[in-house]
Amino acid sequence: MPDTLKLVLVLAVLGGAVYGGVWTLAHVPPEQTEIVKSLPTEKLRVR
């Protein structure tokens, strides 16, 4: 019986960690950054 209790506790801790991670990813907004890339002059030429 103690082995079953350990298994249930380990699964509960792992499930709580997964649930917490998913909740965090769903509720914390990502940082907004601006991405600026310069284009090479070869790509600007029209042939």
N, CA and C atoms as an extended XYZ file, in Angstrom:
141
Properties=species:S:1:pos:R:3:atomname:S:1:resname:S:1:resid:I:1 pbc="F F F"
N         0.802       -1.209        0.000 N   MET     1
C         0.000        0.000        0.000 CA  MET     1
C         0.844        1.271        0.000 C   MET     1
N         1.946        1.353        0.731 N   PRO     2
C         2.750        2.573        0.683 CA  PRO     2
C         3.314        2.854       -0.715 C   PRO     2
N         3.608        1.787       -1.500 N   ASP     3
C         4.113        2.015       -2.850 CA  ASP     3
C         3.064        2.687       -3.721 C   ASP     3
N         1.822        2.289       -3.551 N   THR     4
C         0.743        2.910       -4.313 CA  THR     4
C         0.581        4.374       -3.926 C   THR     4
N         0.719        4.665       -2.658 N   LEU     5
C         0.607        6.046       -2.190 CA  LEU     5
C         1.739        6.901       -2.755 C   LEU     5
N         2.952        6.355       -2.797 N   LYS     6
C         4.085        7.085       -3.386 CA  LYS     6
C         3.839        7.363       -4.861 C   LYS     6
N         3.330        6.358       -5.572 N   LEU     7
C         3.049        6.530       -6.993 CA  LEU     7
C         2.007        7.622       -7.211 C   LEU     7
N         0.949        7.613       -6.423 N   VAL     8
C        -0.099        8.618       -6.558 CA  VAL     8
C         0.451       10.008       -6.248 C   VAL     8
N         1.288       10.112       -5.224 N   LEU     9
C         1.870       11.414       -4.888 CA  LEU     9
C         2.805       11.921       -5.976 C   LEU     9
N         3.625       11.045       -6.541 N   VAL    10
C         4.529       11.447       -7.623 CA  VAL    10
C         3.735       11.887       -8.842 C   VAL    10
N         2.693       11.130       -9.188 N   LEU    11
C         1.866       11.516      -10.336 CA  LEU    11
C         1.129       12.829      -10.080 C   LEU    11
N         0.710       13.061       -8.846 N   ALA    12
C         0.032       14.318       -8.509 CA  ALA    12
C         0.998       15.496       -8.625 C   ALA    12
N         2.242       15.318       -8.174 N   VAL    13
C         3.227       16.404       -8.269 CA  VAL    13
C         3.559       16.685       -9.732 C   VAL    13
N         3.772       15.643      -10.521 N   LEU    14
C         4.066       15.840      -11.944 CA  LEU    14
C         2.885       16.482      -12.670 C   LEU    14
N         1.674       16.035      -12.370 N   GLY    15
C         0.489       16.627      -12.985 CA  GLY    15
C         0.327       18.086      -12.596 C   GLY    15
N         0.614       18.414      -11.336 N   GLY    16
C         0.537       19.802      -10.895 CA  GLY    16
C         1.577       20.672      -11.582 C   GLY    16
N         2.767       20.128      -11.787 N   ALA    17
C         3.811       20.893      -12.471 CA  ALA    17
C         3.431       21.145      -13.926 C   ALA    17
N         2.886       20.146      -14.594 N   VAL    18
C         2.457       20.319      -15.989 CA  VAL    18
C         1.308       21.320      -16.060 C   VAL    18
N         0.345       21.179      -15.155 N   TYR    19
C        -0.795       22.106      -15.140 CA  TYR    19
C        -0.320       23.536      -14.880 C   TYR    19
N         0.603       23.710      -13.953 N   GLY    20
C         1.129       25.037      -13.662 CA  GLY    20
C         1.869       25.632      -14.844 C   GLY    20
N         2.630       24.812      -15.550 N   GLY    21
C         3.344       25.301      -16.730 CA  GLY    21
C         2.401       25.720      -17.839 C   GLY    21
N         1.373       24.913      -18.073 N   VAL    22
C         0.397       25.261      -19.115 CA  VAL    22
C        -0.370       26.520      -18.729 C   VAL    22
N        -0.748       26.634      -17.454 N   TRP    23
C        -1.462       27.823      -17.003 CA  TRP    23
C        -0.598       29.070      -17.172 C   TRP    23
N         0.694       28.947      -16.820 N   THR    24
C         1.607       30.085      -16.953 CA  THR    24
C         1.746       30.510      -18.412 C   THR    24
N         1.920       29.549      -19.303 N   LEU    25
C         2.052       29.883      -20.720 CA  LEU    25
C         0.773       30.508      -21.279 C   LEU    25
N        -0.373       30.132      -20.737 N   ALA    26
C        -1.636       30.655      -21.249 CA  ALA    26
C        -1.970       32.034      -20.696 C   ALA    26
N        -1.476       32.383      -19.512 N   HIS    27
C        -1.908       33.619      -18.867 CA  HIS    27
C        -0.849       34.727      -18.801 C   HIS    27
N         0.389       34.412      -19.067 N   VAL    28
C         1.434       35.432      -19.013 CA  VAL    28
C         1.698       35.906      -20.444 C   VAL    28
N         1.455       37.184      -20.734 N   PRO    29
C         1.662       37.663      -22.103 CA  PRO    29
C         3.153       37.715      -22.452 C   PRO    29
N         3.492       37.401      -23.692 N   PRO    30
C         4.896       37.462      -24.097 CA  PRO    30
C         5.372       38.905      -24.262 C   PRO    30
N         6.660       39.095      -24.174 N   GLU    31
C         7.225       40.424      -24.405 CA  GLU    31
C         7.143       40.742      -25.887 C   GLU    31
N         6.764       41.974      -26.205 N   GLN    32
C         6.692       42.377      -27.599 CA  GLN    32
C         7.977       43.108      -27.964 C   GLN    32
N         8.631       42.606      -28.975 N   THR    33
C         9.859       43.235      -29.448 CA  THR    33
C         9.728       43.541      -30.937 C   THR    33
N        10.445       44.551      -31.367 N   GLU    34
C        10.427       44.928      -32.774 CA  GLU    34
C        11.642       44.317      -33.453 C   GLU    34
N        11.393       43.667      -34.584 N   ILE    35
C        12.471       43.020      -35.327 CA  ILE    35
C        12.731       43.836      -36.589 C   ILE    35
N        13.958       44.274      -36.758 N   VAL    36
C        14.334       45.064      -37.929 CA  VAL    36
C        15.457       44.325      -38.640 C   VAL    36
N        15.224       43.982      -39.901 N   LYS    37
C        16.251       43.328      -40.706 CA  LYS    37
C        16.519       44.191      -41.931 C   LYS    37
N        17.773       44.446      -42.200 N   SER    38
C        18.101       45.213      -43.399 CA  SER    38
C        18.179       44.269      -44.592 C   SER    38
N        17.679       44.752      -45.729 N   LEU    39
C        17.690       43.943      -46.940 CA  LEU    39
C        18.959       44.238      -47.738 C   LEU    39
N        19.556       43.198      -48.321 N   PRO    40
C        20.693       43.455      -49.192 CA  PRO    40
C        20.244       44.195      -50.458 C   PRO    40
N        21.139       44.974      -51.039 N   THR    41
C        20.765       45.772      -52.225 CA  THR    41
C        20.430       44.897      -53.430 C   THR    41
N        20.934       43.679      -53.477 N   GLU    42
C        20.613       42.786      -54.603 CA  GLU    42
C        19.128       42.449      -54.626 C   GLU    42
N        18.521       42.365      -53.473 N   LYS    43
C        17.100       42.017      -53.424 CA  LYS    43
C        16.205       43.191      -53.782 C   LYS    43
N        16.728       44.411      -53.735 N   LEU    44
C        15.934       45.590      -54.041 CA  LEU    44
C        15.894       45.898      -55.523 C   LEU    44
N        16.807       45.357      -56.288 N   ARG    45
C        16.861       45.630      -57.739 CA  ARG    45
C        15.734       44.897      -58.463 C   ARG    45
N        15.106       45.589      -59.398 N   VAL    46
C        14.059       44.974      -60.220 CA  VAL    46
C        14.645       44.788      -61.599 C   VAL    46
N        14.583       43.565      -62.097 N   ARG    47
C        15.165       43.287      -63.422 CA  ARG    47
C        14.112       43.178      -64.474 C   ARG    47
